[in-house]
Coordinates of C-alpha atoms in Angstrom, one line a residue:
Chain A
M217 CA 6.6 -15.1 7.2
K218 CA 3.2 -15.6 8.6
I219 CA 0.6 -15.7 5.9
I220 CA -3.0 -14.6 6.3
P221 CA -5.0 -17.2 4.4
Q222 CA -7.4 -16.0 1.7
T223 CA -10.5 -17.5 3.1
I224 CA -11.9 -14.7 4.9
A225 CA -15.5 -14.6 5.9
D226 CA -17.5 -11.7 4.6
P227 CA -17.5 -9.3 7.5
I228 CA -21.0 -8.1 6.8
K229 CA -22.9 -11.2 5.8
E230 CA -21.7 -13.1 8.8
K231 CA -24.2 -12.4 11.5
Q232 CA -23.6 -13.7 14.9
P233 CA -26.4 -15.4 16.8
R234 CA -27.9 -13.3 19.6
R235 CA -26.8 -14.7 22.9
K236 CA -28.7 -14.6 26.2
K237 CA -26.9 -12.8 28.9
N238 CA -27.5 -12.5 32.5
L239 CA -28.3 -9.2 34.1
V240 CA -24.8 -8.4 35.4
Q241 CA -23.2 -9.0 32.0
N242 CA -25.8 -6.9 30.4
E243 CA -25.0 -3.9 32.6
A244 CA -21.3 -4.2 31.8
G245 CA -22.3 -4.8 28.2
I246 CA -24.2 -1.5 28.0
V247 CA -21.2 0.5 29.3
S248 CA -18.7 -1.1 27.0
R249 CA -21.1 -1.0 24.1
L250 CA -21.5 2.7 24.6
F251 CA -17.8 3.2 24.9
F252 CA -17.0 1.3 21.7
G253 CA -19.9 3.0 19.9
V254 CA -18.4 6.4 20.8
V255 CA -14.9 5.3 19.7
L256 CA -16.2 4.0 16.4
S257 CA -18.4 7.0 15.7
L258 CA -15.6 9.4 16.6
F259 CA -13.1 7.8 14.3
S260 CA -15.6 7.5 11.5
V261 CA -16.2 11.2 11.6
L262 CA -12.5 11.9 11.7
S263 CA -12.0 9.6 8.7
I264 CA -14.4 11.4 6.4
L265 CA -14.4 15.0 7.8
P266 CA -11.3 16.1 5.8
L267 CA -12.8 14.7 2.6
V268 CA -16.2 16.3 3.2
W269 CA -14.4 19.6 3.9
L270 CA -12.4 19.1 0.6
A271 CA -15.6 18.5 -1.4
L272 CA -17.4 21.5 0.1
S273 CA -14.4 23.8 -0.4
S274 CA -14.1 22.7 -4.1
F275 CA -17.3 24.6 -4.7
K276 CA -15.9 27.9 -3.4
T277 CA -14.0 30.5 -5.4
T278 CA -10.5 31.1 -4.1
Q279 CA -11.7 34.5 -2.8
E280 CA -14.5 33.0 -0.9
F281 CA -12.3 30.3 0.5
Q282 CA -10.0 32.9 2.0
M283 CA -12.9 34.5 3.8
N284 CA -14.8 31.3 4.6
R285 CA -12.5 28.4 5.2
L286 CA -14.7 26.2 7.3
G287 CA -18.3 26.8 6.4
L288 CA -20.6 25.8 3.6
P289 CA -20.1 27.6 0.3
L290 CA -22.2 30.7 0.1
N291 CA -22.3 30.6 -3.7
W292 CA -21.9 27.2 -5.2
F293 CA -19.2 27.8 -7.8
F294 CA -19.1 24.8 -10.2
K295 CA -16.6 26.3 -12.7
N296 CA -13.6 25.2 -10.6
Y297 CA -14.2 21.8 -12.0
L298 CA -14.3 23.0 -15.5
F299 CA -11.0 24.9 -15.1
A300 CA -9.3 22.2 -13.2
W301 CA -10.3 19.7 -15.9
K302 CA -8.9 21.9 -18.6
I303 CA -5.7 23.1 -16.9
G304 CA -4.9 19.7 -15.5
N305 CA -5.5 17.8 -18.7
M306 CA -7.7 15.5 -16.6
G307 CA -9.2 13.7 -19.5
T308 CA -5.9 12.5 -20.7
L309 CA -4.7 11.7 -17.2
V310 CA -7.8 9.6 -16.5
L311 CA -7.5 7.7 -19.7
N312 CA -3.8 7.0 -19.2
S313 CA -4.4 5.7 -15.7
L314 CA -7.2 3.5 -17.0
F315 CA -4.9 2.2 -19.7
Y316 CA -1.9 1.4 -17.4
T317 CA -4.1 -0.1 -14.7
S318 CA -6.2 -2.4 -16.9
I319 CA -3.5 -3.7 -19.2
S320 CA -1.0 -4.4 -16.4
T321 CA -3.7 -6.0 -14.3
I322 CA -4.8 -8.4 -17.1
A323 CA -1.1 -9.2 -17.8
V324 CA -0.3 -9.8 -14.2
I325 CA -3.3 -12.2 -13.7
F326 CA -2.6 -14.1 -16.8
F327 CA 1.1 -14.6 -16.4
S328 CA 0.8 -15.3 -12.7
L329 CA -1.8 -17.9 -13.2
A330 CA 0.1 -19.6 -16.0
A331 CA 3.2 -19.8 -13.9
A332 CA 1.2 -20.9 -10.9
F333 CA -0.4 -23.8 -12.8
A334 CA 3.1 -25.0 -13.8
F335 CA 4.5 -24.6 -10.3
A336 CA 1.6 -26.4 -8.6
K337 CA 0.6 -29.1 -11.0
I338 CA 3.6 -30.0 -13.2
K339 CA 6.5 -31.7 -11.5
S340 CA 9.9 -30.0 -12.2
K341 CA 13.2 -29.7 -10.5
A342 CA 13.2 -26.0 -11.3
T343 CA 10.1 -25.2 -9.2
P344 CA 11.7 -24.7 -5.8
F345 CA 14.2 -22.2 -7.1
L346 CA 11.9 -20.3 -9.4
Y347 CA 9.0 -20.2 -7.0
G348 CA 11.3 -19.3 -4.1
S349 CA 12.6 -16.3 -6.1
F350 CA 9.1 -15.0 -6.6
V351 CA 8.3 -15.3 -2.9
I352 CA 11.4 -13.4 -1.9
G353 CA 10.5 -10.8 -4.4
I354 CA 7.3 -10.0 -2.4
L355 CA 9.5 -8.3 0.2
L356 CA 11.3 -6.0 -2.3
T357 CA 10.2 -2.4 -2.7
I358 CA 10.1 -0.3 -5.7
Q359 CA 12.8 2.1 -4.6
S360 CA 15.4 -0.6 -4.2
I361 CA 15.4 -1.1 -8.0
M362 CA 14.4 2.4 -9.0
V363 CA 17.7 3.8 -10.3
P364 CA 18.7 0.6 -12.2
L365 CA 15.2 0.5 -13.8
F366 CA 15.6 4.2 -14.9
L367 CA 19.0 3.5 -16.4
M368 CA 17.9 0.3 -18.1
A369 CA 14.8 2.0 -19.6
N370 CA 17.1 4.8 -20.8
T371 CA 19.5 2.3 -22.4
V372 CA 16.8 0.5 -24.4
N373 CA 15.0 3.7 -25.3
L374 CA 11.9 2.9 -23.2
L375 CA 11.9 6.2 -21.2
D376 CA 8.8 8.2 -22.0
T377 CA 6.9 5.4 -23.6
R378 CA 3.8 3.5 -22.5
L379 CA 5.6 0.1 -22.8
G380 CA 8.3 1.4 -20.6
V381 CA 5.7 2.0 -17.9
L382 CA 3.8 -1.2 -18.4
I383 CA 6.8 -3.6 -18.3
P384 CA 7.9 -2.6 -14.8
Y385 CA 4.3 -2.5 -13.6
V386 CA 3.7 -6.1 -14.7
G387 CA 7.0 -7.2 -13.3
L388 CA 6.4 -5.7 -9.9
G389 CA 2.9 -7.2 -9.7
L390 CA 4.2 -10.7 -10.4
P391 CA 5.8 -11.8 -7.1
L392 CA 2.6 -11.4 -5.1
G393 CA 0.5 -12.6 -8.0
V394 CA 2.5 -15.8 -8.5
Y395 CA 2.5 -16.4 -4.8
L396 CA -1.3 -16.0 -4.3
C397 CA -2.1 -18.0 -7.5
T398 CA 0.2 -20.9 -6.7
E399 CA -1.2 -21.3 -3.2
Y400 CA -4.7 -21.3 -4.8
V401 CA -4.0 -23.7 -7.6
K402 CA -2.4 -26.1 -5.1
S403 CA -5.7 -26.3 -3.4
I404 CA -7.4 -27.6 -6.6
H405 CA -7.4 -31.4 -6.5
D406 CA -4.7 -33.2 -8.5
S407 CA -7.2 -35.7 -9.6
I408 CA -9.1 -33.2 -11.7
V409 CA -6.0 -32.4 -13.7
E410 CA -5.0 -36.0 -13.9
S411 CA -8.3 -37.3 -15.2
A412 CA -8.3 -34.6 -17.8
R413 CA -4.8 -35.8 -18.8
I414 CA -6.0 -39.3 -19.1
D415 CA -8.8 -38.1 -21.3
G416 CA -6.1 -36.8 -23.6
A417 CA -6.3 -33.0 -22.8
G418 CA -3.1 -31.0 -23.3
Y419 CA -1.8 -28.7 -20.6
F420 CA -2.9 -25.6 -22.3
K421 CA -6.4 -26.9 -22.7
I422 CA -6.5 -27.8 -19.0
F423 CA -5.3 -24.4 -18.2
G424 CA -8.0 -22.7 -20.3
V425 CA -10.9 -25.0 -19.6
I426 CA -10.3 -26.0 -16.0
I427 CA -7.9 -23.8 -14.1
L428 CA -8.9 -20.4 -15.4
P429 CA -12.6 -20.8 -14.6
M430 CA -11.9 -22.3 -11.2
A431 CA -9.5 -19.5 -10.2
K432 CA -12.1 -16.8 -10.1
P433 CA -11.7 -16.0 -6.3
V434 CA -8.0 -15.5 -6.5
V435 CA -8.3 -13.6 -9.8
S436 CA -10.6 -11.1 -8.2
T437 CA -8.4 -10.7 -5.1
L438 CA -5.4 -10.2 -7.4
A439 CA -7.2 -7.8 -9.7
I440 CA -8.3 -5.6 -6.8
L441 CA -4.8 -5.5 -5.2
N442 CA -3.2 -4.7 -8.6
V443 CA -5.7 -2.0 -9.5
L444 CA -5.2 -0.2 -6.2
T445 CA -1.4 -0.4 -6.4
V446 CA -1.0 0.6 -10.0
W447 CA -3.6 3.3 -10.0
N448 CA -2.0 4.9 -7.0
E449 CA 1.6 4.3 -8.0
F450 CA 3.5 7.5 -8.1
M451 CA 7.3 7.2 -7.5
M452 CA 8.2 5.1 -10.5
I453 CA 6.0 6.6 -13.2
N454 CA 7.1 10.0 -12.1
I455 CA 10.7 9.0 -13.0
L456 CA 9.9 7.0 -16.1
V457 CA 7.6 9.5 -17.8
S458 CA 7.9 13.2 -18.4
R459 CA 5.7 13.8 -21.4
E460 CA 2.4 15.4 -20.4
T461 CA 0.5 13.0 -22.7
L462 CA 1.7 9.9 -20.9
K463 CA 1.3 10.9 -17.3
S464 CA -1.0 9.1 -14.9
L465 CA -3.6 10.8 -12.7
P466 CA -1.4 11.0 -9.5
V467 CA 1.5 12.4 -11.4
G468 CA -0.6 14.9 -13.2
I469 CA -2.2 16.1 -9.9
M470 CA 1.2 17.1 -8.6
K471 CA 0.9 20.2 -10.8
F472 CA -1.7 21.5 -8.4
S473 CA 0.7 21.1 -5.4
S474 CA 3.3 23.5 -6.6
A475 CA 2.4 25.9 -9.4
L476 CA -1.3 26.2 -8.6
S477 CA -1.1 25.6 -4.8
S478 CA -2.5 29.0 -3.9
D479 CA -5.4 28.8 -6.4
Y480 CA -7.4 26.9 -3.9
G481 CA -10.7 26.5 -5.7
K482 CA -9.0 24.8 -8.7
Q483 CA -6.7 22.8 -6.5
F484 CA -9.6 21.4 -4.5
A485 CA -11.6 20.5 -7.6
A486 CA -8.5 18.8 -9.1
L487 CA -8.1 16.7 -5.9
V488 CA -11.7 15.7 -5.9
I489 CA -11.4 14.7 -9.6
G490 CA -8.3 12.8 -8.6
L491 CA -9.9 10.8 -5.8
L492 CA -13.3 10.2 -7.3
P493 CA -12.4 7.2 -9.6
L494 CA -11.0 5.0 -6.8
L495 CA -13.6 6.2 -4.4
L496 CA -16.3 4.9 -6.7
F497 CA -14.4 1.7 -7.3
Y498 CA -14.2 1.3 -3.6
L499 CA -17.9 2.0 -2.9
V500 CA -18.9 -0.5 -5.6
F501 CA -16.6 -3.3 -4.6
R502 CA -16.1 -2.5 -0.9
N503 CA -16.5 -6.0 0.4
K504 CA -14.3 -7.6 -2.2
I505 CA -11.7 -4.9 -1.6
T506 CA -11.5 -5.2 2.2
E507 CA -11.3 -9.0 1.7
G508 CA -8.6 -8.7 -0.9
V509 CA -6.6 -6.3 1.2
S510 CA -6.4 -8.5 4.2
A511 CA -5.6 -11.5 1.9
G512 CA -2.7 -9.5 0.4
A513 CA -1.4 -8.3 3.7
V514 CA 1.4 -10.7 3.3
K515 CA 2.9 -8.2 0.9
G516 CA 5.3 -6.6 3.3
Chain B
M118 CA 7.7 -44.6 -26.0
K119 CA 4.4 -43.1 -25.2
Q120 CA 5.6 -42.2 -21.7
H121 CA 8.6 -40.6 -23.1
L122 CA 6.5 -38.4 -25.4
A123 CA 4.3 -37.4 -22.4
K124 CA 7.4 -36.4 -20.4
K125 CA 8.6 -34.3 -23.3
E126 CA 5.2 -32.6 -23.7
E127 CA 5.1 -32.0 -19.9
R128 CA 8.5 -30.2 -20.0
R129 CA 7.5 -28.1 -22.9
A130 CA 4.3 -27.1 -21.3
Y131 CA 6.1 -26.2 -18.1
L132 CA 8.6 -24.1 -19.9
L133 CA 6.0 -22.2 -21.9
L134 CA 3.8 -21.6 -18.9
V135 CA 6.5 -20.1 -16.6
L136 CA 8.4 -18.3 -19.3
P137 CA 6.6 -15.0 -19.4
A138 CA 6.5 -14.5 -15.7
V139 CA 10.1 -15.7 -15.1
L140 CA 11.5 -13.5 -17.9
L141 CA 9.7 -10.4 -16.6
Y142 CA 10.7 -11.1 -13.1
F143 CA 14.3 -11.4 -13.9
A144 CA 14.3 -8.4 -16.1
V145 CA 12.4 -6.1 -13.8
I146 CA 13.3 -7.3 -10.3
A147 CA 16.2 -9.8 -10.1
F148 CA 18.6 -8.2 -12.5
P149 CA 18.1 -4.6 -11.3
M150 CA 18.6 -5.8 -7.8
V151 CA 22.0 -7.2 -8.6
F152 CA 22.7 -4.3 -10.8
S153 CA 21.9 -1.9 -7.9
I154 CA 24.3 -3.7 -5.5
G155 CA 27.0 -3.7 -8.2
M156 CA 26.6 0.0 -8.9
S157 CA 26.7 0.9 -5.2
V158 CA 30.4 -0.1 -5.1
S159 CA 31.3 1.6 -8.4
D160 CA 32.1 5.2 -9.4
Y161 CA 29.7 5.2 -12.4
S162 CA 28.8 8.8 -13.2
G163 CA 26.3 8.6 -16.0
G164 CA 26.7 7.9 -19.7
Q165 CA 26.8 4.6 -21.4
I166 CA 27.3 1.6 -19.1
F167 CA 28.6 -1.0 -21.5
G168 CA 31.4 0.1 -23.8
G169 CA 31.2 3.7 -22.8
S170 CA 34.2 6.0 -23.1
V171 CA 34.5 6.6 -19.3
P172 CA 35.7 3.4 -17.6
I173 CA 33.8 2.4 -14.5
N174 CA 35.9 1.4 -11.5
Y175 CA 35.4 -0.6 -8.3
V176 CA 35.6 1.8 -5.4
G177 CA 34.8 -0.5 -2.4
F178 CA 32.5 0.8 0.2
S179 CA 33.3 4.5 -0.2
N180 CA 29.7 5.3 -1.3
Y181 CA 28.5 3.7 1.9
T182 CA 31.0 5.7 4.0
R183 CA 29.8 8.9 2.2
M184 CA 26.2 8.0 3.1
W185 CA 27.2 7.3 6.7
K186 CA 28.8 10.8 7.0
D187 CA 25.9 12.6 5.4
Q188 CA 23.7 14.4 8.0
Y189 CA 20.7 14.0 5.7
F190 CA 21.0 10.3 5.9
W191 CA 20.6 10.4 9.6
I192 CA 17.7 12.9 9.5
S193 CA 15.9 10.6 7.1
L194 CA 16.7 7.4 9.0
K195 CA 15.4 9.1 12.2
N196 CA 12.1 10.0 10.4
N197 CA 11.7 6.4 9.2
V198 CA 12.1 5.2 12.8
Y199 CA 9.4 7.7 13.9
I200 CA 7.1 6.4 11.2
V201 CA 7.7 2.8 12.4
L202 CA 7.0 3.9 16.0
I203 CA 3.8 5.8 15.1
S204 CA 2.6 2.6 13.3
I205 CA 3.4 0.3 16.1
F206 CA 2.1 2.5 18.9
G207 CA -0.6 4.4 16.9
Q208 CA -2.0 2.7 13.8
I209 CA -1.8 -0.9 15.0
P210 CA -3.4 -0.5 18.5
L211 CA -5.9 1.9 17.2
G212 CA -6.7 -0.4 14.3
F213 CA -7.1 -3.2 16.8
V214 CA -9.4 -1.2 19.1
L215 CA -11.6 -0.2 16.3
A216 CA -11.8 -3.8 14.9
Y217 CA -12.5 -5.2 18.3
A218 CA -15.2 -2.6 19.0
L219 CA -16.9 -3.5 15.7
H220 CA -16.5 -7.2 16.3
R221 CA -17.5 -7.7 19.9
N222 CA -20.3 -5.2 20.1
Q223 CA -23.3 -5.8 18.0
V224 CA -23.2 -2.2 16.9
R225 CA -25.8 -1.5 14.3
R226 CA -24.6 -0.4 10.9
K227 CA -21.5 -2.6 11.0
G228 CA -21.0 -2.3 7.3
F229 CA -21.3 1.4 7.4
F230 CA -18.6 1.8 10.0
Q231 CA -16.3 -0.6 8.1
T232 CA -16.8 1.2 4.9
V233 CA -16.1 4.6 6.4
I234 CA -13.1 3.7 8.5
Y235 CA -11.3 2.1 5.6
L236 CA -12.3 4.7 3.1
P237 CA -9.2 7.1 3.4
S238 CA -6.9 4.2 2.6
V239 CA -8.0 3.9 -1.0
I240 CA -7.1 7.4 -2.0
S241 CA -3.8 8.1 -3.8
S242 CA -1.2 9.1 -1.2
V243 CA -0.1 12.1 -3.3
I244 CA -3.6 13.5 -3.2
V245 CA -3.7 12.8 0.6
G246 CA -0.4 14.7 0.9
I247 CA -1.6 17.8 -1.0
L248 CA -4.9 17.8 0.8
W249 CA -3.3 17.8 4.3
Q250 CA -0.6 20.2 3.3
T251 CA -3.4 22.7 2.6
I252 CA -5.2 21.8 5.8
F253 CA -2.2 22.4 7.9
S254 CA -0.9 25.4 6.0
P255 CA -1.0 28.8 7.7
Y256 CA -4.0 29.7 5.5
G257 CA -5.8 26.4 6.1
P258 CA -8.7 25.4 8.2
F259 CA -6.5 24.0 11.0
T260 CA -5.2 27.5 11.7
E261 CA -8.7 28.8 11.9
L262 CA -9.8 26.0 14.2
M263 CA -6.9 26.6 16.5
Q264 CA -7.4 30.3 16.6
Y265 CA -11.0 29.7 17.7
F266 CA -9.6 28.2 20.9
K267 CA -6.5 30.2 21.2
P268 CA -6.8 33.7 19.5
G269 CA -3.7 34.9 17.9
W270 CA -2.2 31.5 17.5
E271 CA 0.4 31.4 14.8
N272 CA 0.7 28.4 12.6
T273 CA 4.3 27.5 12.0
L274 CA 3.8 23.7 12.2
L275 CA 5.0 22.9 8.7
S276 CA 7.5 25.7 8.4
N277 CA 9.3 25.1 11.6
P278 CA 12.0 22.4 11.1
R279 CA 11.5 21.1 14.6
T280 CA 7.7 20.5 14.4
A281 CA 7.3 19.8 10.7
M282 CA 7.4 16.0 11.2
L283 CA 4.5 16.1 13.6
P284 CA 1.7 16.9 11.1
V285 CA 3.2 14.2 8.8
L286 CA 2.9 11.6 11.4
L287 CA -0.6 12.6 12.3
V288 CA -1.6 12.3 8.6
M289 CA -0.1 8.8 8.5
L290 CA -2.2 7.9 11.5
W291 CA -5.2 9.1 9.7
F292 CA -4.3 7.4 6.4
Y293 CA -3.0 4.0 7.4
T294 CA -5.1 3.0 10.5
G295 CA -7.8 1.6 8.2
T296 CA -5.5 -1.0 6.7
Y297 CA -4.7 -2.5 10.1
F298 CA -8.3 -2.2 11.1
I299 CA -9.3 -4.3 8.2
I300 CA -6.6 -6.9 8.8
F301 CA -7.6 -7.3 12.5
L302 CA -11.3 -7.4 11.7
A303 CA -10.8 -10.2 9.2
N304 CA -8.7 -12.2 11.7
L305 CA -11.0 -11.6 14.6
Q306 CA -13.8 -13.2 12.6
K307 CA -11.7 -16.3 12.2
I308 CA -11.3 -16.9 15.9
D309 CA -13.7 -19.6 17.0
Q310 CA -16.6 -18.0 18.7
E311 CA -17.2 -21.1 20.9
V312 CA -13.8 -20.7 22.6
I313 CA -14.8 -17.2 23.6
E314 CA -18.2 -18.4 24.7
A315 CA -16.6 -21.2 26.7
A316 CA -14.4 -18.7 28.5
K317 CA -17.4 -16.5 29.3
I318 CA -19.3 -19.5 30.7
D319 CA -16.2 -20.3 32.9
G320 CA -16.6 -16.8 34.3
A321 CA -14.0 -14.9 32.3
S322 CA -14.7 -11.2 32.1
E323 CA -14.6 -9.3 28.8
W324 CA -11.1 -8.1 29.7
Q325 CA -9.9 -11.6 30.6
S326 CA -11.2 -13.2 27.5
L327 CA -9.5 -10.4 25.5
R328 CA -6.2 -10.9 27.4
Y329 CA -6.0 -14.7 27.5
V330 CA -8.0 -15.8 24.5
I331 CA -8.2 -13.2 21.8
L332 CA -4.8 -11.5 21.9
P333 CA -2.8 -14.7 22.0
A334 CA -4.8 -15.9 19.0
L335 CA -3.9 -12.8 17.2
S336 CA -0.2 -12.8 18.0
G337 CA 0.7 -13.9 14.5
V338 CA -1.3 -11.1 13.0
I339 CA 0.3 -8.6 15.2
V340 CA 3.7 -9.8 13.9
T341 CA 2.5 -9.6 10.3
S342 CA 1.3 -6.1 11.0
S343 CA 4.6 -5.0 12.5
I344 CA 6.4 -6.3 9.5
L345 CA 3.9 -4.4 7.3
A346 CA 4.7 -1.3 9.4
I347 CA 8.4 -1.6 8.9
S348 CA 8.4 -2.2 5.2
G349 CA 5.6 0.4 4.9
S350 CA 7.8 3.0 6.6
L351 CA 10.7 2.3 4.3
K352 CA 8.4 2.5 1.3
S353 CA 6.9 5.8 2.4
F354 CA 7.5 8.4 -0.3
D355 CA 4.4 9.7 -2.1
L356 CA 2.7 11.1 0.9
I357 CA 5.6 13.1 2.0
F358 CA 6.5 14.1 -1.5
G359 CA 3.0 15.5 -1.9
M360 CA 2.8 17.1 1.5
T361 CA 6.2 18.6 2.3
A362 CA 8.6 17.3 -0.4
G363 CA 10.9 16.7 2.5
N364 CA 11.1 20.4 3.5
P365 CA 11.6 22.6 5.5
A366 CA 15.4 22.2 5.1
R367 CA 14.9 18.5 4.3
R368 CA 13.8 17.9 7.9
T369 CA 10.9 15.7 6.9
S370 CA 12.9 13.6 4.5
V371 CA 12.8 9.8 4.6
L372 CA 15.2 7.3 3.2
A373 CA 13.2 6.8 0.0
L374 CA 13.1 10.5 -0.6
Y375 CA 16.8 10.9 0.3
M376 CA 17.6 8.3 -2.3
Y377 CA 15.3 10.0 -4.8
D378 CA 16.9 13.4 -4.2
T379 CA 20.4 11.9 -4.5
A380 CA 19.6 10.2 -7.8
F381 CA 17.3 12.5 -9.6
R382 CA 17.7 16.0 -8.2
G383 CA 20.6 18.2 -9.1
A384 CA 23.7 16.4 -10.4
P385 CA 22.8 12.7 -10.4
K386 CA 24.8 10.6 -8.0
Y387 CA 23.7 7.1 -9.0
P388 CA 26.2 5.0 -7.0
L389 CA 25.4 6.8 -3.8
A390 CA 21.7 6.4 -4.4
N391 CA 22.2 2.7 -4.9
A392 CA 24.2 2.5 -1.7
I393 CA 21.2 4.1 0.0
S394 CA 18.7 1.7 -1.5
T395 CA 20.9 -1.3 -0.8
F396 CA 21.2 -0.2 2.8
M397 CA 17.4 0.1 2.9
V398 CA 16.9 -3.5 1.7
A399 CA 19.4 -4.8 4.2
F400 CA 17.9 -2.7 7.0
S401 CA 14.4 -3.9 6.3
F402 CA 15.5 -7.6 6.2
L403 CA 17.3 -7.0 9.5
L404 CA 14.3 -5.5 11.2
I405 CA 12.0 -8.3 9.9
I406 CA 14.4 -10.9 11.2
I407 CA 14.4 -9.2 14.6
T408 CA 10.6 -9.1 14.6
K409 CA 10.5 -12.8 13.8
L410 CA 13.0 -13.5 16.6
V411 CA 10.9 -11.5 19.1
E412 CA 7.9 -13.5 18.0
K413 CA 9.7 -16.7 18.7
R414 CA 10.8 -15.5 22.1
F415 CA 7.6 -14.1 23.3
G416 CA 4.9 -15.4 21.0
G417 CA 4.1 -18.9 20.0
R418 CA 1.0 -19.1 22.2
E419 CA -1.3 -19.7 19.2
E420 CA -1.5 -23.4 19.9

């Protein structure tokens, strides 16, 4: 499998030097520049138009929406949000999503990095087999283990518990995590670890004092990928959890697809609430996120 | 003696470091995988697995035969193929064109375009599904827009079994192009600018440098993207679940949804569901191997 290396130049910071062009090239340049400019603008508009429409519609009452589906709201009706928040139990949903995402991300990073340190810097005959298993695991998808996971969770009484959600989330994050971390730790010079050994440092001390601080770039990539995956994960948690108090945001939002699907005002407000957290996360960390996504593209 | 102690410490450290990850991996991924294959050739029908009152028998490939004869399996498989096709002929070329446009032309506001084009990709697919279901519904804005051009137009897009897959594919184009765009953009920036400049100085036109310098340099990325498209298609579930739930008449179902319906809707048929998921794993490995073979045959111009 071809791997896209993690060292990706920041697309925005990297400015190209202006080049001198002769006249003929310049004319062709103007045409193609215009063409590409139009293509880019068109697709950008198409990308956000549905979302802008959603945001505007979320301020209309359902009655108004039925009369005025495309235009600006005539009366800005903010109460949709209040109702959606209450009916949808949004406070609980957001907190649950935050809980699942943060705990599983921390666990994935820590366990992946620990295993990666051993795989990359301590010689052992077990490494090829163990590391190979993780790499193969990258290709597996959730649905191929869905039914067994459900039955296993049922057997050990982990259905409808937070732990029953967290364990699979951590497990599913590990293959990519171990892979990215191992490749990264390999790039740290052996001599750094060796000289620390000669100075008498134990492996755990080396892990805490040297590897952890040096692994910041891969940790942030991994954190971003894991946050995006876990926050948006729907299929598995939908099976493993049925109690309202344990649902995550995407599962809770489904309520607005069936029972409340014709109550447009509230549905739109609920969707906006549902997409806001990740949208903010994206706008704040956008460069890091696009970098991380292309680094993690190996996850097929 | 000292060396012996060091070896022992080394082994202990190794064990402790890999233990949590390995245990979780085998509990959550490796064991369930084997379990799934095992169950797909059994007649397990619920209840306790170990020491239950109903014995579980080996039934050979009968679950696979059952799947093979089910029309919904073929409907779902066909839709998965459509999704791969729209990725390969829609998302990937479009993502490339957008990335190339942004990369080659010193358009102002590069960062702005990049942010906006990738933006839909970070939204939960369930939310995307519900949103577009409303947009395409007979009461939605799409109807109004169409009626503006064609008065009296009746919107049966999502209720007509023959056309229902069309909006789904369009939404996928909207939703997933950004991912390929970002992948291409990152890799375009890694191509040595001087090679392109040298080609230009030698008199290569924009098109020629694209055809003979840039595309060959990206052949590996194109293969990776195709693999991503294949496994992404087999994974697709949430979006369709939110948008159509596989309806009308299960005509927009995909393999993952077919598996889900088999296992968790109505009377549970776990062995059949496991046959479906095992088939999906085998199928995706097969497609990936074919993609790699195609690359070997036609690609390899990166050097």
